[in-house]
Amino acid sequence: MPALDTHTIIAVIGAGAMGSGIAQVAAQAGHRVYLHDQREGAAQNGRDSIARQLQRRVDKGKMQQQDLDATIGRIQPVARLDDVADAGLVIEAIIEDLDIKRQLLANLEELCAGDTILATNTSSISVTALGAEMNKPERLVGMHFFNPAPLMALVEVVMGLATSKTVAGTVHATATAWGKKPVYATSTPGFIVNRVARPFYAESLRLLQEQATDAATLDAIIREAGQFRMGAFELTDLIGHDVNYAVTNSVFNSYYQDPRFLPSLIQKELVEAGRLGRKNGQGFYAYGEDAEKPEPQTEPEHQSDETVLVVEGDPGVAAPLVQRLRAAGVTIIERDGPGQLRFGDVVLALTDGRMATERAATEGVSNMVLFDLAFDYSKASRLALAPADQASDTAVSCACALLQRAGVAVSLVADRPGLVIMRTVATLANEAADAALHGVATVADIDLAMKAGLNYPDGPLSWSDRLGAGHVFNVLTNIQNSYAEDRYRPALLLRKNAYAQKGFYS
Ligand code: NAI
């Protein structure tokens, strides 16, 4: 489907944070843009704020003054809705209210030509519901940008029940022409990103609630072992707990209170306390002038006389960790076994979703210490370890010393199923698998959305393939058994892939 050419006029309704950003994107791509807001002066203010943003780029030498002038010259604030009548694509970014949006769409249908595409930037309202009262609902499509629109690459092209494939295809191609990374999504609660990302926040919140460790340590593990851009607490402080909690509630209720989306009492309490995050100076962390960010818990240097690491069986995804230890001067001996590491009398194993204490009892190994997943063991600067209750202090110390020898900072966390990164990635993959099975989006589009929309280091499904569907399925099954909660039930597609011994991409 071809993109709209630059002769097509774009109209943006609502000149708030999102509308102004979208107007900037369209104007920078070469379109004339009408910017309308019902509040007097808001459209002009929107244009002025775009000019200020772009001026900063000019000042930094990242943009030519003439490009700024041309871009701003293409944006025309218009006072009356009637003034957008000759636009070929109208994108609404007004208040998030079904009835007000429906009224606007009815007005637009009356005044625009029959083939004008109408797009909505809604992040939580059903596109199907928005189109229900339209004369031609096939011309309505979701065009869900992320904040800030000029910087974030992702656009979810959301198809309601009646949306025409041609309309969606045109908007998809147009978003690409505007330098964005569009994905198709069906109109389901949370679309792709706001649904699939729920476990990222939920599992850190749950681990905090279960006192696995403190917020700063969980954030550090997520960043330094998981290679996510920010930890869940830093990120929700930035998003605002009111906003993040509202999205979680909305998705939870839209899915008829599926326990998979259960909101967190900790976050509820923050909202009730008015600790909304950065915007009012206090969330999980304090942001005042003198506020200091708490340090993550990091083990002091441990000593061990042990120099030989026995690798029992295939270390799987942890193979680069073994390489790293070898490079650090640890003698490696390989022999058959279940895929674990033995250092002195301590057994180190990658978490499979069971608690270390349970595993120690089942496998008859007291000195069992589990290590967490890392995005890339060859680079991870921190790893979480969880010792079994049965493990001796000397054994735990020995495990810490081993990793420290390879330059890895160690955070000891309490023994909880799946540790931190493994649990986060497995639940993200689980949600992504369910979204794929339910036809919300393709496997590739789900992964692309999570990378382009939230800067994840890898898509959850491609990450799951790297771990092996069997391992992820096993982790989830074990976590589910540990809690006896439906929240961790493995997605059907993951289960099927595990038995078929195949991945999402193979
Ligand atoms: P905002 O509150 O900053 O701006 C909304 C603007 O729409 C205001 O200037 C308001 O005067 C104007 N407006 C309200 N009703 C109007 C009407 N009937 N006709 C013309 N103008 C009207 O809101 P924001 O954050 O820009 O959000 C707008 C839309 O984008 C919402 O649907 C929201 O869910 C969605 N969205 C927001 C994101 C965010 O991070 N803020 C991200 C993605 C989507």
XYZ file of C-alpha atoms and ligand atoms in Angstrom:
550
model
C 0.000 0.000 0.000
C 1.557 3.358 -0.937
C 2.093 6.076 1.656
C 0.162 9.326 1.437
C 2.264 11.668 -0.668
C 3.526 14.912 0.785
C 0.862 16.896 -1.099
C -1.701 15.349 1.235
C -2.617 17.759 4.006
C -2.522 16.265 7.509
C -4.766 17.639 10.232
C -4.014 17.085 13.907
C -6.807 17.736 16.392
C -5.669 18.416 19.945
C -2.472 20.397 20.391
C -1.367 18.923 23.721
C 1.789 16.906 24.331
C 0.923 14.243 21.764
C -0.840 16.341 19.111
C 2.024 18.847 18.925
C 4.558 16.029 18.636
C 2.578 14.335 15.860
C 2.197 17.644 13.995
C 5.959 18.088 14.181
C 6.575 14.589 12.778
C 4.206 15.126 9.834
C 5.580 18.593 9.062
C 9.170 17.370 9.221
C 8.196 14.684 6.720
C 7.130 17.445 4.315
C 3.352 17.659 4.754
C 1.290 20.785 5.289
C -0.286 20.350 8.713
C -3.381 21.945 10.212
C -3.228 22.022 13.996
C -6.519 22.564 15.791
C -7.429 22.685 19.469
C -10.709 23.749 21.013
C -8.858 25.761 23.639
C -8.156 29.245 22.365
C -4.464 29.829 21.696
C -3.537 26.171 22.309
C -2.765 25.417 18.651
C -0.551 28.506 18.377
C 1.154 27.506 21.653
C 1.670 24.035 20.223
C 3.334 25.487 17.143
C 5.522 27.749 19.322
C 6.603 24.826 21.457
C 7.549 22.827 18.331
C 9.608 25.833 17.177
C 11.392 25.919 20.559
C 12.140 22.175 20.387
C 13.550 22.491 16.891
C 15.533 25.621 17.801
C 17.408 23.494 20.343
C 18.361 21.126 17.554
C 19.553 24.045 15.421
C 21.584 25.392 18.357
C 23.257 22.008 18.753
C 24.066 21.922 15.037
C 21.740 18.966 14.467
C 19.379 20.864 12.156
C 19.702 23.676 9.632
C 17.866 26.942 10.365
C 16.225 26.761 6.938
C 14.789 23.315 7.728
C 13.368 24.678 10.948
C 11.787 27.600 9.087
C 10.361 25.299 6.426
C 8.952 22.859 9.011
C 7.335 25.571 11.102
C 6.047 27.248 7.924
C 4.154 24.074 7.067
C 2.272 24.036 10.391
C -0.852 26.136 10.338
C -2.822 26.612 13.558
C -6.524 26.720 12.691
C -9.205 28.126 14.947
C -12.254 26.249 13.665
C -12.693 22.535 13.092
C -14.283 23.372 9.727
C -10.882 24.629 8.580
C -9.526 21.067 8.353
C -12.082 20.005 5.712
C -9.577 19.477 2.886
C -7.143 17.298 4.888
C -6.490 13.798 3.532
C -5.615 12.355 6.958
C -6.951 13.645 10.259
C -5.277 12.406 13.442
C -7.129 13.104 16.661
C -5.124 13.458 19.886
C -7.748 15.029 22.126
C -8.806 14.089 25.641
C -9.093 10.334 26.354
C -12.901 10.158 26.537
C -15.057 7.863 24.416
C -18.057 10.190 24.056
C -16.014 13.317 23.299
C -13.913 11.441 20.738
C -17.073 9.970 19.153
C -18.585 13.440 18.840
C -15.422 14.751 17.195
C -15.384 11.829 14.727
C -19.048 12.489 13.859
C -18.216 16.152 13.163
C -15.223 15.162 11.043
C -17.289 12.701 9.012
C -19.691 15.517 8.194
C -17.150 18.043 7.087
C -14.350 15.972 5.468
C -14.418 14.247 2.071
C -15.619 10.637 1.982
C -12.125 9.241 1.409
C -10.392 11.207 4.169
C -8.710 8.804 6.588
C -9.576 9.400 10.227
C -7.017 8.230 12.757
C -7.084 8.164 16.544
C -4.088 8.328 18.854
C -6.048 6.763 21.718
C -3.966 4.586 24.009
C -6.777 2.801 25.801
C -10.118 3.196 24.035
C -11.305 0.497 21.642
C -11.039 1.609 18.010
C -14.048 -0.618 17.330
C -16.080 1.266 19.948
C -14.949 4.636 18.582
C -16.107 3.615 15.098
C -19.412 2.070 16.167
C -21.525 5.159 15.516
C -19.682 6.339 12.407
C -21.245 6.253 8.955
C -18.044 4.816 7.506
C -16.185 3.076 10.358
C -13.912 1.419 7.786
C -12.018 4.694 7.455
C -11.176 4.889 11.161
C -7.818 3.472 12.279
C -5.689 3.736 15.392
C -2.400 5.546 14.909
C -0.884 5.167 18.345
C 2.289 7.206 18.757
C 4.472 7.064 21.854
C 5.594 9.971 23.968
C 7.508 12.023 22.878
C 6.235 11.405 19.342
C 9.181 13.019 17.505
C 11.666 10.764 19.340
C 9.877 7.449 19.764
C 10.003 5.254 16.675
C 7.024 3.040 17.358
C 3.555 3.592 15.913
C 0.889 0.964 16.595
C -1.505 0.878 13.643
C -4.632 -0.366 15.359
C -7.388 -2.073 13.437
C -10.932 -2.065 14.754
C -13.494 -4.633 13.630
C -14.539 -2.447 10.693
C -11.201 -0.833 9.770
C -10.407 -1.333 6.088
C -7.127 -3.080 5.275
C -6.423 -0.393 2.673
C -6.801 2.363 5.227
C -4.566 0.552 7.746
C -2.024 -0.201 5.010
C -1.918 3.430 3.917
C -1.375 4.646 7.465
C 1.306 1.976 8.025
C 3.167 3.031 4.867
C 2.780 6.701 5.763
C 4.230 6.117 9.235
C 7.192 4.386 7.603
C 7.639 7.349 5.236
C 7.701 9.574 8.337
C 10.694 7.602 9.657
C 8.690 5.564 12.155
C 8.561 1.835 12.838
C 4.890 0.909 12.501
C 3.351 -2.391 13.594
C -0.168 -3.707 13.070
C -2.294 -4.511 16.106
C -5.901 -5.518 16.488
C -8.026 -3.370 18.742
C -7.640 -5.253 22.034
C -7.043 -3.790 25.509
C -3.579 -2.253 25.762
C -2.912 -3.052 22.074
C 0.614 -4.560 22.039
C 2.959 -2.529 24.213
C 0.684 -1.554 27.076
C -0.391 -5.165 27.421
C 2.828 -7.130 26.870
C 4.847 -4.798 29.123
C 2.660 -5.370 32.208
C 4.883 -8.154 33.662
C 7.943 -5.902 33.447
C 6.431 -3.699 36.153
C 4.386 -6.394 37.903
C 7.219 -8.822 38.610
C 9.572 -6.204 40.063
C 6.712 -4.897 42.188
C 5.911 -8.406 43.362
C 9.543 -9.167 44.200
C 9.669 -5.957 46.197
C 6.464 -6.897 47.987
C 7.967 -10.303 48.819
C 11.084 -8.574 50.148
C 13.400 -10.324 47.702
C 15.572 -7.223 48.010
C 15.140 -3.428 47.813
C 14.038 -1.264 44.873
C 17.502 0.091 44.042
C 18.950 -3.428 43.874
C 16.134 -4.727 41.679
C 16.578 -1.746 39.349
C 20.329 -2.324 39.179
C 19.826 -6.020 38.339
C 17.302 -5.147 35.618
C 19.748 -2.661 34.072
C 23.074 -4.366 34.576
C 22.096 -8.010 34.071
C 18.984 -7.572 31.920
C 20.339 -4.649 29.897
C 16.983 -2.910 30.023
C 17.395 0.855 29.769
C 15.791 1.462 33.182
C 14.610 -0.600 36.104
C 10.890 -0.889 36.778
C 10.973 1.518 39.737
C 13.004 4.192 37.960
C 10.745 3.858 34.946
C 7.439 4.017 36.824
C 8.763 7.004 38.786
C 9.347 8.646 35.403
C 6.019 7.627 33.858
C 4.116 8.653 37.001
C 2.498 6.097 39.299
C -0.960 7.534 38.699
C -0.577 6.923 34.952
C 1.118 3.502 35.222
C -1.328 2.262 37.876
C -4.287 3.480 35.801
C -3.028 1.602 32.724
C -2.528 -1.578 34.783
C -6.041 -1.290 36.205
C -7.523 -0.586 32.812
C -5.856 -3.642 31.230
C -6.739 -5.804 34.288
C -10.408 -4.827 34.157
C -10.604 -4.989 30.366
C -9.421 -8.601 30.516
C -12.149 -9.396 33.051
C -9.697 -9.350 35.942
C -7.385 -12.000 34.615
C -4.894 -12.523 37.489
C -2.077 -12.241 34.966
C -2.602 -8.464 35.068
C -3.171 -8.110 38.821
C -2.253 -4.583 39.975
C 0.173 -4.112 42.858
C -0.796 -2.967 46.345
C 2.589 -1.263 46.672
C 1.863 0.927 43.676
C -1.670 1.601 44.873
C -0.268 2.828 48.156
C 2.173 5.169 46.406
C -0.724 6.653 44.440
C -2.798 7.024 47.594
C 0.119 8.714 49.323
C 0.456 11.132 46.409
C 3.971 9.866 45.707
C 3.530 9.983 41.948
C 7.191 9.909 40.982
C 9.546 12.431 39.480
C 6.792 14.892 38.666
C 6.125 15.637 42.311
C 9.516 14.845 43.739
C 8.829 11.482 45.388
C 8.042 8.011 44.142
C 10.108 4.955 44.959
C 12.990 7.414 45.055
C 13.215 11.028 46.193
C 13.994 13.710 43.594
C 14.523 16.835 45.671
C 17.643 18.999 45.294
C 19.610 17.110 47.962
C 18.080 13.728 47.294
C 20.548 10.908 46.889
C 19.682 7.799 45.007
C 20.155 4.741 47.232
C 22.953 2.376 46.233
C 22.067 -1.173 45.215
C 23.067 -3.960 47.572
C 26.395 -5.252 46.294
C 28.357 -7.960 48.050
C 31.711 -6.886 49.479
C 34.690 -8.783 48.134
C 34.623 -12.461 49.100
C 37.682 -14.698 49.257
C 37.986 -18.319 48.243
C 41.014 -20.582 47.830
C 39.154 -22.600 45.266
C 40.557 -22.266 41.725
C 38.830 -25.051 39.816
C 35.350 -24.810 38.347
C 33.785 -28.072 37.271
C 31.281 -27.616 34.478
C 28.891 -30.524 34.716
C 27.128 -30.940 31.381
C 26.122 -28.255 28.883
C 25.955 -24.841 30.562
C 23.484 -23.708 27.833
C 22.923 -19.954 27.716
C 25.430 -19.533 30.563
C 28.315 -20.776 28.362
C 29.699 -17.208 27.939
C 29.880 -16.931 31.731
C 32.091 -20.015 31.817
C 34.269 -18.459 29.101
C 34.510 -15.319 31.123
C 35.576 -17.217 34.214
C 38.162 -19.096 32.188
C 39.518 -15.773 30.889
C 39.689 -14.566 34.502
C 42.075 -17.404 35.346
C 39.663 -19.983 36.775
C 40.618 -23.523 35.771
C 37.719 -25.192 33.976
C 37.151 -28.933 34.041
C 34.309 -30.338 31.990
C 32.418 -33.520 32.740
C 28.942 -34.971 32.216
C 26.106 -33.723 34.324
C 22.795 -31.907 34.413
C 24.144 -28.528 33.217
C 25.421 -26.923 36.408
C 28.646 -25.531 37.823
C 30.489 -26.907 40.831
C 32.995 -24.734 42.665
C 34.408 -26.414 45.761
C 31.383 -27.831 47.526
C 28.909 -25.315 46.129
C 26.642 -26.079 43.174
C 25.725 -23.083 41.023
C 22.803 -23.521 38.657
C 20.769 -21.280 36.389
C 17.299 -20.799 37.832
C 14.599 -23.014 36.358
C 11.794 -21.285 38.255
C 12.035 -23.427 41.404
C 13.364 -21.920 44.606
C 16.938 -22.841 45.498
C 15.681 -24.288 48.784
C 13.257 -26.600 46.982
C 15.876 -27.622 44.496
C 18.454 -28.305 47.202
C 16.001 -30.603 48.976
C 14.876 -32.361 45.786
C 18.355 -32.844 44.393
C 20.002 -33.647 47.720
C 22.536 -30.803 47.396
C 22.613 -28.555 50.460
C 24.991 -25.962 49.076
C 22.800 -24.946 46.177
C 23.109 -21.363 44.896
C 21.028 -20.278 41.912
C 22.133 -17.593 39.505
C 19.894 -15.354 37.476
C 19.598 -14.919 33.751
C 21.612 -12.175 32.030
C 20.908 -10.675 28.627
C 24.544 -11.308 27.732
C 26.710 -13.123 30.270
C 29.848 -12.009 28.487
C 29.069 -8.372 29.349
C 26.778 -8.390 32.418
C 28.286 -6.216 35.129
C 25.991 -7.603 37.833
C 24.260 -10.889 38.570
C 21.728 -11.885 41.184
C 22.373 -14.992 43.267
C 19.839 -16.756 45.482
C 21.185 -19.308 47.978
C 19.131 -22.178 49.360
C 18.249 -22.018 53.051
C 20.344 -25.170 53.477
C 23.491 -23.577 52.000
C 26.354 -22.788 54.390
C 27.773 -19.254 54.674
C 31.065 -20.553 53.309
C 29.351 -21.957 50.224
C 27.560 -18.670 49.543
C 30.795 -16.789 50.024
C 32.518 -19.167 47.624
C 29.843 -18.564 44.949
C 30.201 -14.792 45.328
C 33.986 -15.017 45.113
C 33.763 -16.993 41.879
C 31.675 -14.381 40.069
C 33.643 -11.495 41.538
C 36.787 -13.030 40.067
C 35.286 -12.375 36.605
C 34.495 -8.758 37.533
C 30.790 -9.345 38.137
C 29.113 -7.417 40.961
C 26.983 -9.804 42.992
C 23.615 -8.981 44.528
C 22.321 -11.642 46.890
C 18.547 -11.780 46.727
C 16.172 -13.796 48.880
C 15.221 -17.175 47.485
C 12.162 -16.468 45.313
C 11.024 -18.473 42.263
C 12.731 -17.459 39.007
C 14.940 -14.751 40.561
C 14.669 -11.401 38.739
C 15.632 -11.387 35.054
C 14.529 -14.943 34.331
C 11.178 -14.271 35.918
C 10.758 -10.974 34.087
C 11.715 -12.360 30.684
C 9.651 -15.552 31.074
C 6.511 -13.613 32.013
C 7.057 -11.060 29.219
C 7.471 -13.913 26.713
C 4.382 -15.565 28.159
C 2.272 -12.457 27.629
C 3.733 -11.931 24.164
C 2.984 -15.556 23.246
C -0.617 -15.140 24.347
C -0.945 -11.921 22.340
C 0.424 -13.749 19.269
C -1.935 -16.680 19.760
C -4.908 -14.332 20.053
C -3.978 -12.563 16.833
C -3.224 -9.206 18.468
C -0.142 -8.950 16.253
C 2.442 -11.105 14.534
C 5.426 -12.500 16.429
C 7.776 -10.139 14.584
C 5.573 -7.093 15.181
C 5.252 -7.858 18.891
C 9.027 -8.032 19.266
C 9.528 -4.912 17.165
C 6.943 -3.032 19.243
C 8.667 -3.884 22.527
C 12.057 -2.833 21.181
C 10.983 0.336 19.376
C 8.360 1.395 21.935
C 10.215 0.629 25.158
C 13.848 0.140 24.111
C 13.915 -3.461 25.335
C 17.290 -5.055 24.532
C 15.542 -7.861 22.659
C 11.972 -8.778 21.778
C 10.474 -11.152 24.389
C 9.780 -13.853 21.797
C 13.204 -13.742 20.228
C 14.704 -13.773 23.727
C 12.558 -16.790 24.556
C 13.900 -18.524 21.433
C 17.445 -17.891 22.623
C 16.613 -19.529 25.951
C 14.626 -22.296 24.310
C 10.850 -22.594 24.558
C 11.391 -25.679 26.735
C 13.314 -23.725 29.356
C 10.888 -20.793 29.437
C 7.939 -23.180 29.661
C 9.670 -25.038 32.471
C 10.422 -21.813 34.348
C 6.797 -20.682 34.137
C 5.455 -24.108 35.118
C 7.750 -24.136 38.145
C 6.844 -20.578 39.150
C 3.175 -21.454 38.757
C 3.646 -24.551 40.932
C 5.490 -22.501 43.536
C 2.682 -19.989 43.918
C -0.221 -22.192 42.840
C -1.516 -19.105 41.064
C -3.136 -18.779 37.673
C -1.108 -15.622 37.134
C 1.888 -17.670 35.928
C 0.046 -20.228 33.790
C 2.144 -20.858 30.692
C 0.637 -19.632 27.426
C -0.618 -22.351 25.122
C 1.737 -21.370 22.313
C 4.742 -21.580 24.614
C 3.644 -25.008 25.789
C 3.133 -26.178 22.220
C 6.502 -24.838 21.089
C 8.171 -26.512 24.050
C 6.784 -29.906 23.062
C 7.462 -29.331 19.365
C 10.998 -28.247 20.307
C 10.742 -25.204 18.145
C 10.889 -21.473 18.544
C 8.582 -18.614 17.631
C 10.767 -17.854 14.631
C 11.539 -21.394 13.517
P -3.200 16.669 26.534
O -4.136 16.864 27.656
O -1.779 17.112 26.660
O -3.806 17.343 25.207
C -5.132 17.177 24.786
C -5.538 18.438 24.025
O -6.772 18.191 23.380
C -5.732 19.655 24.935
O -4.947 20.721 24.454
C -7.224 19.940 24.837
O -7.530 21.325 24.870
C -7.564 19.374 23.485
N -8.965 18.980 23.332
C -9.738 18.332 24.226
N -10.953 18.106 23.697
C -10.943 18.628 22.435
C -11.891 18.682 21.386
N -13.109 18.171 21.524
N -11.537 19.287 20.229
C -10.295 19.819 20.073
N -9.349 19.785 21.047
C -9.668 19.184 22.201
O -3.255 15.085 26.219
P -2.162 14.172 25.510
O -1.285 13.571 26.544
O -1.560 14.889 24.375
O -3.076 12.970 24.981
C -3.925 13.108 23.878
C -4.345 11.744 23.381
O -3.195 10.948 23.091
C -5.171 10.910 24.353
O -6.089 10.154 23.611
C -4.129 10.018 25.020
O -4.669 8.836 25.536
C -3.234 9.730 23.834
N -1.855 9.329 24.156
C -1.160 9.945 25.160
C 0.146 9.572 25.436
C 0.924 10.243 26.515
O 1.961 9.709 26.932
N 0.512 11.411 26.993
C 0.832 8.513 24.664
C 0.029 8.000 23.571
C -1.264 8.374 23.371
